[in-house]
mmCIF file of C-alpha atoms and ligand atoms in Angstrom:
data_model
loop_
_atom_site.group_PDB
_atom_site.id
_atom_site.type_symbol
_atom_site.label_atom_id
_atom_site.label_comp_id
_atom_site.label_asym_id
_atom_site.label_seq_id
_atom_site.Cartn_x
_atom_site.Cartn_y
_atom_site.Cartn_z
ATOM 1 C CA MET A 20 -24.422 15.512 16.191
ATOM 2 C CA TYR A 21 -20.842 14.754 15.175
ATOM 3 C CA PRO A 22 -20.753 12.300 13.362
ATOM 4 C CA GLU A 23 -23.597 12.154 11.918
ATOM 5 C CA ARG A 24 -25.945 8.604 13.261
ATOM 6 C CA PRO A 25 -26.341 6.008 11.728
ATOM 7 C CA LEU A 26 -24.162 4.651 9.644
ATOM 8 C CA PRO A 27 -25.256 0.880 9.623
ATOM 9 C CA ASP A 28 -23.981 0.177 5.877
ATOM 10 C CA ALA A 29 -19.903 1.351 6.631
ATOM 11 C CA LEU A 30 -20.647 -0.224 9.837
ATOM 12 C CA GLU A 31 -21.457 -3.399 8.081
ATOM 13 C CA ARG A 32 -19.013 -3.208 5.564
ATOM 14 C CA ILE A 33 -16.344 -2.562 7.701
ATOM 15 C CA SER A 34 -17.103 -5.857 9.639
ATOM 16 C CA GLY A 35 -17.756 -7.883 7.339
ATOM 17 C CA ARG A 36 -14.524 -6.724 5.241
ATOM 18 C CA ARG A 37 -11.724 -9.793 4.436
ATOM 19 C CA SER A 38 -8.868 -9.449 2.531
ATOM 20 C CA VAL A 39 -8.716 -11.235 -0.739
ATOM 21 C CA LYS A 40 -5.723 -12.584 -1.544
ATOM 22 C CA ALA A 41 -3.498 -10.868 -3.776
ATOM 23 C CA MET A 42 -3.410 -13.749 -6.816
ATOM 24 C CA ASP A 43 -7.136 -13.491 -6.870
ATOM 25 C CA LEU A 44 -7.203 -9.917 -7.251
ATOM 26 C CA THR A 45 -8.111 -8.828 -10.628
ATOM 27 C CA GLU A 46 -9.435 -6.249 -13.419
ATOM 28 C CA PRO A 47 -11.010 -3.754 -12.757
ATOM 29 C CA GLY A 48 -9.066 -1.835 -10.471
ATOM 30 C CA PRO A 49 -10.054 1.720 -8.930
ATOM 31 C CA ASP A 50 -10.232 4.555 -11.710
ATOM 32 C CA GLU A 51 -7.952 7.761 -11.253
ATOM 33 C CA ALA A 52 -10.459 9.620 -9.506
ATOM 34 C CA THR A 53 -11.415 6.690 -7.152
ATOM 35 C CA LEU A 54 -7.665 5.715 -6.003
ATOM 36 C CA GLN A 55 -7.022 9.485 -5.041
ATOM 37 C CA THR A 56 -10.600 9.740 -3.000
ATOM 38 C CA ILE A 57 -9.106 5.832 -2.080
ATOM 39 C CA LEU A 58 -5.434 6.685 -1.219
ATOM 40 C CA THR A 59 -6.486 10.459 0.756
ATOM 41 C CA THR A 60 -9.235 8.581 2.589
ATOM 42 C CA ALA A 61 -6.481 6.263 4.246
ATOM 43 C CA LEU A 62 -3.833 9.154 5.340
ATOM 44 C CA ARG A 63 -6.764 10.389 7.371
ATOM 45 C CA VAL A 64 -5.409 8.718 10.414
ATOM 46 C CA PRO A 65 -5.344 9.578 14.100
ATOM 47 C CA ASP A 66 -1.424 11.584 14.164
ATOM 48 C CA HIS A 67 0.347 12.599 17.169
ATOM 49 C CA GLY A 68 2.085 15.250 16.797
ATOM 50 C CA LYS A 69 0.904 16.344 13.619
ATOM 51 C CA LEU A 70 4.023 14.611 11.511
ATOM 52 C CA GLY A 71 2.856 12.778 8.956
ATOM 53 C CA PRO A 72 5.015 9.848 9.605
ATOM 54 C CA TRP A 73 4.394 8.495 6.719
ATOM 55 C CA ARG A 74 3.948 8.144 2.285
ATOM 56 C CA MET A 75 2.412 6.375 -0.016
ATOM 57 C CA VAL A 76 4.503 4.612 -3.159
ATOM 58 C CA ILE A 77 2.150 3.645 -6.133
ATOM 59 C CA PHE A 78 2.173 1.290 -9.089
ATOM 60 C CA SER A 79 0.313 1.024 -11.792
ATOM 61 C CA GLY A 80 -0.078 0.414 -15.237
ATOM 62 C CA ASN A 81 2.876 -0.944 -16.792
ATOM 63 C CA ASP A 82 5.632 0.385 -13.482
ATOM 64 C CA ARG A 83 3.714 -2.788 -11.815
ATOM 65 C CA ALA A 84 6.148 -4.864 -14.637
ATOM 66 C CA ALA A 85 9.011 -2.980 -14.707
ATOM 67 C CA PHE A 86 9.115 -3.331 -10.794
ATOM 68 C CA GLY A 87 8.708 -7.483 -11.030
ATOM 69 C CA ASP A 88 11.822 -6.853 -12.992
ATOM 70 C CA VAL A 89 13.166 -5.668 -10.616
ATOM 71 C CA LEU A 90 11.983 -8.302 -7.970
ATOM 72 C CA ALA A 91 13.241 -10.623 -10.367
ATOM 73 C CA LYS A 92 16.725 -9.736 -11.140
ATOM 74 C CA ARG A 93 16.777 -9.306 -7.281
ATOM 75 C CA TRP A 94 15.734 -13.105 -6.076
ATOM 76 C CA GLN A 95 18.355 -13.941 -9.036
ATOM 77 C CA SER A 96 21.493 -12.423 -7.251
ATOM 78 C CA LEU A 97 19.833 -14.086 -3.993
ATOM 79 C CA HIS A 98 18.712 -17.286 -5.418
ATOM 80 C CA PRO A 99 21.301 -18.294 -8.258
ATOM 81 C CA GLU A 100 19.816 -21.569 -8.596
ATOM 82 C CA ALA A 101 16.519 -19.714 -8.744
ATOM 83 C CA ASN A 102 14.183 -21.860 -11.417
ATOM 84 C CA GLU A 103 12.224 -19.684 -14.282
ATOM 85 C CA ALA A 104 8.967 -20.497 -12.763
ATOM 86 C CA GLN A 105 10.374 -18.916 -9.722
ATOM 87 C CA ILE A 106 11.837 -16.086 -11.837
ATOM 88 C CA SER A 107 8.860 -15.109 -13.820
ATOM 89 C CA PHE A 108 6.689 -15.400 -10.532
ATOM 90 C CA GLU A 109 8.547 -12.566 -9.193
ATOM 91 C CA LYS A 110 8.578 -10.887 -12.460
ATOM 92 C CA ASN A 111 4.630 -10.859 -12.070
ATOM 93 C CA ARG A 112 4.690 -10.465 -8.461
ATOM 94 C CA PHE A 113 2.951 -6.869 -9.158
ATOM 95 C CA MET A 114 0.807 -7.939 -11.421
ATOM 96 C CA ARG A 115 -1.537 -9.904 -9.739
ATOM 97 C CA ALA A 116 -3.467 -6.554 -8.538
ATOM 98 C CA PRO A 117 -4.296 -3.240 -10.595
ATOM 99 C CA VAL A 118 -2.556 -1.394 -7.984
ATOM 100 C CA VAL A 119 -0.007 -1.531 -5.877
ATOM 101 C CA VAL A 120 0.421 0.591 -3.481
ATOM 102 C CA ALA A 121 3.855 0.574 -0.623
ATOM 103 C CA VAL A 122 3.280 2.512 2.307
ATOM 104 C CA LEU A 123 5.921 3.323 4.103
ATOM 105 C CA SER A 124 6.686 4.805 7.983
ATOM 106 C CA GLU A 125 9.013 7.414 8.064
ATOM 107 C CA ARG A 126 9.699 8.524 11.495
ATOM 108 C CA SER A 127 11.131 11.415 13.612
ATOM 109 C CA PRO A 128 13.094 9.679 16.508
ATOM 110 C CA GLU A 129 14.686 12.921 17.792
ATOM 111 C CA HIS A 130 10.694 14.129 18.093
ATOM 112 C CA LYS A 131 9.279 13.760 21.642
ATOM 113 C CA ILE A 132 6.659 11.516 20.442
ATOM 114 C CA PRO A 133 7.647 8.462 20.747
ATOM 115 C CA GLU A 134 8.449 6.056 17.467
ATOM 116 C CA TRP A 135 6.328 3.492 18.512
ATOM 117 C CA GLU A 136 3.120 5.857 18.130
ATOM 118 C CA GLN A 137 4.693 7.088 14.690
ATOM 119 C CA ILE A 138 4.921 3.401 14.015
ATOM 120 C CA LEU A 139 1.325 3.112 14.622
ATOM 121 C CA SER A 140 -0.331 6.007 12.928
ATOM 122 C CA ALA A 141 1.370 4.277 9.345
ATOM 123 C CA GLY A 142 -0.015 0.848 10.370
ATOM 124 C CA ALA A 143 -3.545 3.062 10.519
ATOM 125 C CA VAL A 144 -2.519 4.602 7.462
ATOM 126 C CA CYS A 145 -2.332 0.847 5.918
ATOM 127 C CA GLN A 146 -5.491 -0.567 7.696
ATOM 128 C CA ASN A 147 -7.326 2.635 6.583
ATOM 129 C CA LEU A 148 -6.449 1.685 3.058
ATOM 130 C CA LEU A 149 -8.035 -1.309 2.785
ATOM 131 C CA ILE A 150 -11.077 0.184 4.875
ATOM 132 C CA ALA A 151 -11.810 2.516 1.987
ATOM 133 C CA ALA A 152 -11.021 0.713 -0.760
ATOM 134 C CA SER A 153 -13.656 -1.860 0.686
ATOM 135 C CA LEU A 154 -16.577 0.909 1.107
ATOM 136 C CA ALA A 155 -15.445 1.976 -2.525
ATOM 137 C CA GLY A 156 -16.342 -1.321 -3.599
ATOM 138 C CA PHE A 157 -12.944 -2.977 -4.303
ATOM 139 C CA ALA A 158 -11.218 -5.778 -2.416
ATOM 140 C CA ALA A 159 -7.626 -5.466 -0.684
ATOM 141 C CA GLN A 160 -5.066 -7.521 0.861
ATOM 142 C CA TRP A 161 -1.639 -5.873 2.878
ATOM 143 C CA LEU A 162 1.056 -8.285 2.122
ATOM 144 C CA THR A 163 4.907 -7.658 3.201
ATOM 145 C CA GLU A 164 6.891 -10.701 1.693
ATOM 146 C CA TRP A 165 10.524 -10.954 1.448
ATOM 147 C CA TYR A 166 10.862 -7.916 -0.924
ATOM 148 C CA THR A 167 9.677 -6.192 1.932
ATOM 149 C CA TYR A 168 12.774 -6.741 3.595
ATOM 150 C CA ASP A 169 15.239 -6.879 1.339
ATOM 151 C CA ALA A 170 17.999 -4.073 1.389
ATOM 152 C CA HIS A 171 18.219 -3.501 -1.826
ATOM 153 C CA VAL A 172 14.258 -3.341 -2.450
ATOM 154 C CA GLN A 173 14.281 -1.126 0.287
ATOM 155 C CA SER A 174 17.094 1.264 -1.088
ATOM 156 C CA LEU A 175 15.134 1.470 -4.571
ATOM 157 C CA PHE A 176 12.199 3.848 -2.212
ATOM 158 C CA GLU A 177 15.195 5.800 -0.548
ATOM 159 C CA ILE A 178 14.477 4.205 2.592
ATOM 160 C CA GLY A 179 15.878 6.355 5.651
ATOM 161 C CA ASP A 180 17.649 5.427 8.549
ATOM 162 C CA HIS A 181 14.504 6.039 10.731
ATOM 163 C CA GLU A 182 11.685 4.348 8.153
ATOM 164 C CA ASP A 183 10.146 1.188 7.086
ATOM 165 C CA ILE A 184 7.910 -0.438 3.983
ATOM 166 C CA ALA A 185 4.840 -0.824 6.403
ATOM 167 C CA GLY A 186 3.651 -3.449 3.686
ATOM 168 C CA PHE A 187 2.084 -3.248 -0.332
ATOM 169 C CA ILE A 188 -1.503 -3.065 -0.320
ATOM 170 C CA TYR A 189 -3.033 -4.801 -3.251
ATOM 171 C CA LEU A 190 -5.770 -3.181 -4.903
ATOM 172 C CA GLY A 191 -8.554 -4.518 -7.458
ATOM 173 C CA SER A 192 -11.775 -6.540 -7.930
ATOM 174 C CA ALA A 193 -12.338 -10.053 -6.482
ATOM 175 C CA ALA A 194 -14.166 -12.401 -8.771
ATOM 176 C CA SER A 195 -15.596 -13.979 -5.756
ATOM 177 C CA LYS A 196 -16.375 -13.560 -1.676
ATOM 178 C CA PRO A 197 -13.673 -14.430 -0.294
ATOM 179 C CA ASP A 198 -14.496 -17.552 3.090
ATOM 180 C CA GLU A 199 -14.320 -16.222 6.518
ATOM 181 C CA ARG A 200 -11.736 -17.458 8.549
ATOM 182 C CA PRO A 201 -11.282 -18.272 11.899
ATOM 183 C CA ARG A 202 -10.737 -14.851 14.278
ATOM 184 C CA PRO A 203 -10.528 -14.372 17.844
ATOM 185 C CA GLU A 204 -13.436 -14.698 19.663
ATOM 186 C CA PRO A 205 -14.222 -11.054 20.616
ATOM 187 C CA PRO A 206 -15.449 -11.189 24.162
ATOM 188 C CA SER A 207 -11.731 -13.229 24.758
ATOM 189 C CA ARG A 208 -10.213 -9.721 23.801
ATOM 190 C CA ILE A 209 -12.416 -6.997 25.197
ATOM 191 C CA GLN A 210 -12.728 -6.569 28.539
ATOM 192 C CA HIS A 211 -14.154 -3.973 31.499
ATOM 193 C CA TRP A 212 -11.744 -2.451 33.932
ATOM 194 C CA HIS A 213 -13.236 -2.736 37.274
ATOM 195 C CA ALA A 214 -11.919 -0.741 40.074
ATOM 196 C CA GLN A 215 -11.022 -3.172 42.612
ATOM 197 C CA ASN A 216 -9.637 -2.693 45.713
ATOM 198 C CA GLY A 217 -10.605 1.381 46.326
ATOM 199 C CA ALA A 218 -8.088 1.726 43.047
HETATM 200 C C1 LIG B 328 1.810 -6.019 8.591
HETATM 201 C C2 LIG B 328 0.945 -7.316 7.819
HETATM 202 C C3 LIG B 328 1.688 -7.768 6.460
HETATM 203 C C4 LIG B 328 1.170 -8.977 6.442
HETATM 204 N N1 LIG B 328 2.239 -9.494 5.632
HETATM 205 C C5 LIG B 328 1.391 -10.776 4.925
HETATM 206 C C6 LIG B 328 2.315 -11.825 3.466
HETATM 207 O O1 LIG B 328 3.501 -11.648 3.848
HETATM 208 N N2 LIG B 328 1.823 -12.826 3.506
HETATM 209 C C7 LIG B 328 0.711 -13.152 3.586
HETATM 210 O O2 LIG B 328 -0.059 -14.532 3.027
HETATM 211 N N3 LIG B 328 -0.037 -12.249 4.186
HETATM 212 C C8 LIG B 328 0.408 -11.268 5.158
HETATM 213 N N4 LIG B 328 -1.182 -10.851 5.606
HETATM 214 C C9 LIG B 328 -2.248 -10.939 6.611
HETATM 215 C C10 LIG B 328 -2.670 -10.614 5.273
HETATM 216 O O3 LIG B 328 -2.671 -9.035 4.853
HETATM 217 C C11 LIG B 328 -4.679 -10.677 6.146
HETATM 218 O O4 LIG B 328 -3.952 -10.287 7.483
HETATM 219 C C12 LIG B 328 -5.234 -12.216 6.490
HETATM 220 O O5 LIG B 328 -5.037 -12.509 4.606
HETATM 221 C C13 LIG B 328 -6.669 -11.918 6.473
HETATM 222 O O6 LIG B 328 -6.954 -10.638 6.526
HETATM 223 P P1 LIG B 328 -8.673 -10.298 6.678
HETATM 224 O O7 LIG B 328 -8.648 -10.569 8.064
HETATM 225 O O8 LIG B 328 -8.701 -8.834 6.634
HETATM 226 O O9 LIG B 328 -9.387 -11.011 6.310
HETATM 227 C C14 LIG B 328 -0.327 -9.074 6.107
HETATM 228 C C15 LIG B 328 -1.130 -8.677 7.737
HETATM 229 C C16 LIG B 328 -0.487 -7.975 8.044
HETATM 230 C C17 LIG B 328 -0.879 -6.493 9.432
#
């Protein structure tokens, strides 16, 4: 049988998964081999047309602080009145987690596969990343925050005309289990289609 059944542990982990706020993420992060496993697993998404309409940029070690310097400078230029605390927060933004992964949605608008489907595939990469991290024993959060939409920050990723940052996935360990958050009741979002009037 494919896939093999049952997989109760994976289902339990996924159905109980919660994001952990970046500020509550801590060491250890995944080691290099585990990170590669998480990232390659994340890229195994449905992709209509085999376009691979996504890419990732990894921030780890000292590069997180270096990127924080860039964010702080940009924040200061946008907000000359910014105080020391705000500038320091920007400097340390990427230090909140051991690893930060930027996921970019890179579309081919001229392709017959609708752009919307290419965007969905990038969203699937992000969610797969959260799930793979969780199954590997790590906590994560998908954030966009201001820098995702900032033209200067985007230029550092050499963002093309048909490209966007889908988000930044912060990865690490959580000191404690996060509380549950209110969610829509699944039955309110799930319905069966019934044939009516001979349709
Ligand atoms: C595309 C996207 C961007 C998000 N950006 C932010 C953000 O900038 N700040 C934030 O607090 N939460 C943001 N979130 C929400 C969190 O990632 C997460 O959904 C929320 O904390 C609850 O997560 P959970 O249902 O996985 O526990 C974003 C979610 C998505 C899907």
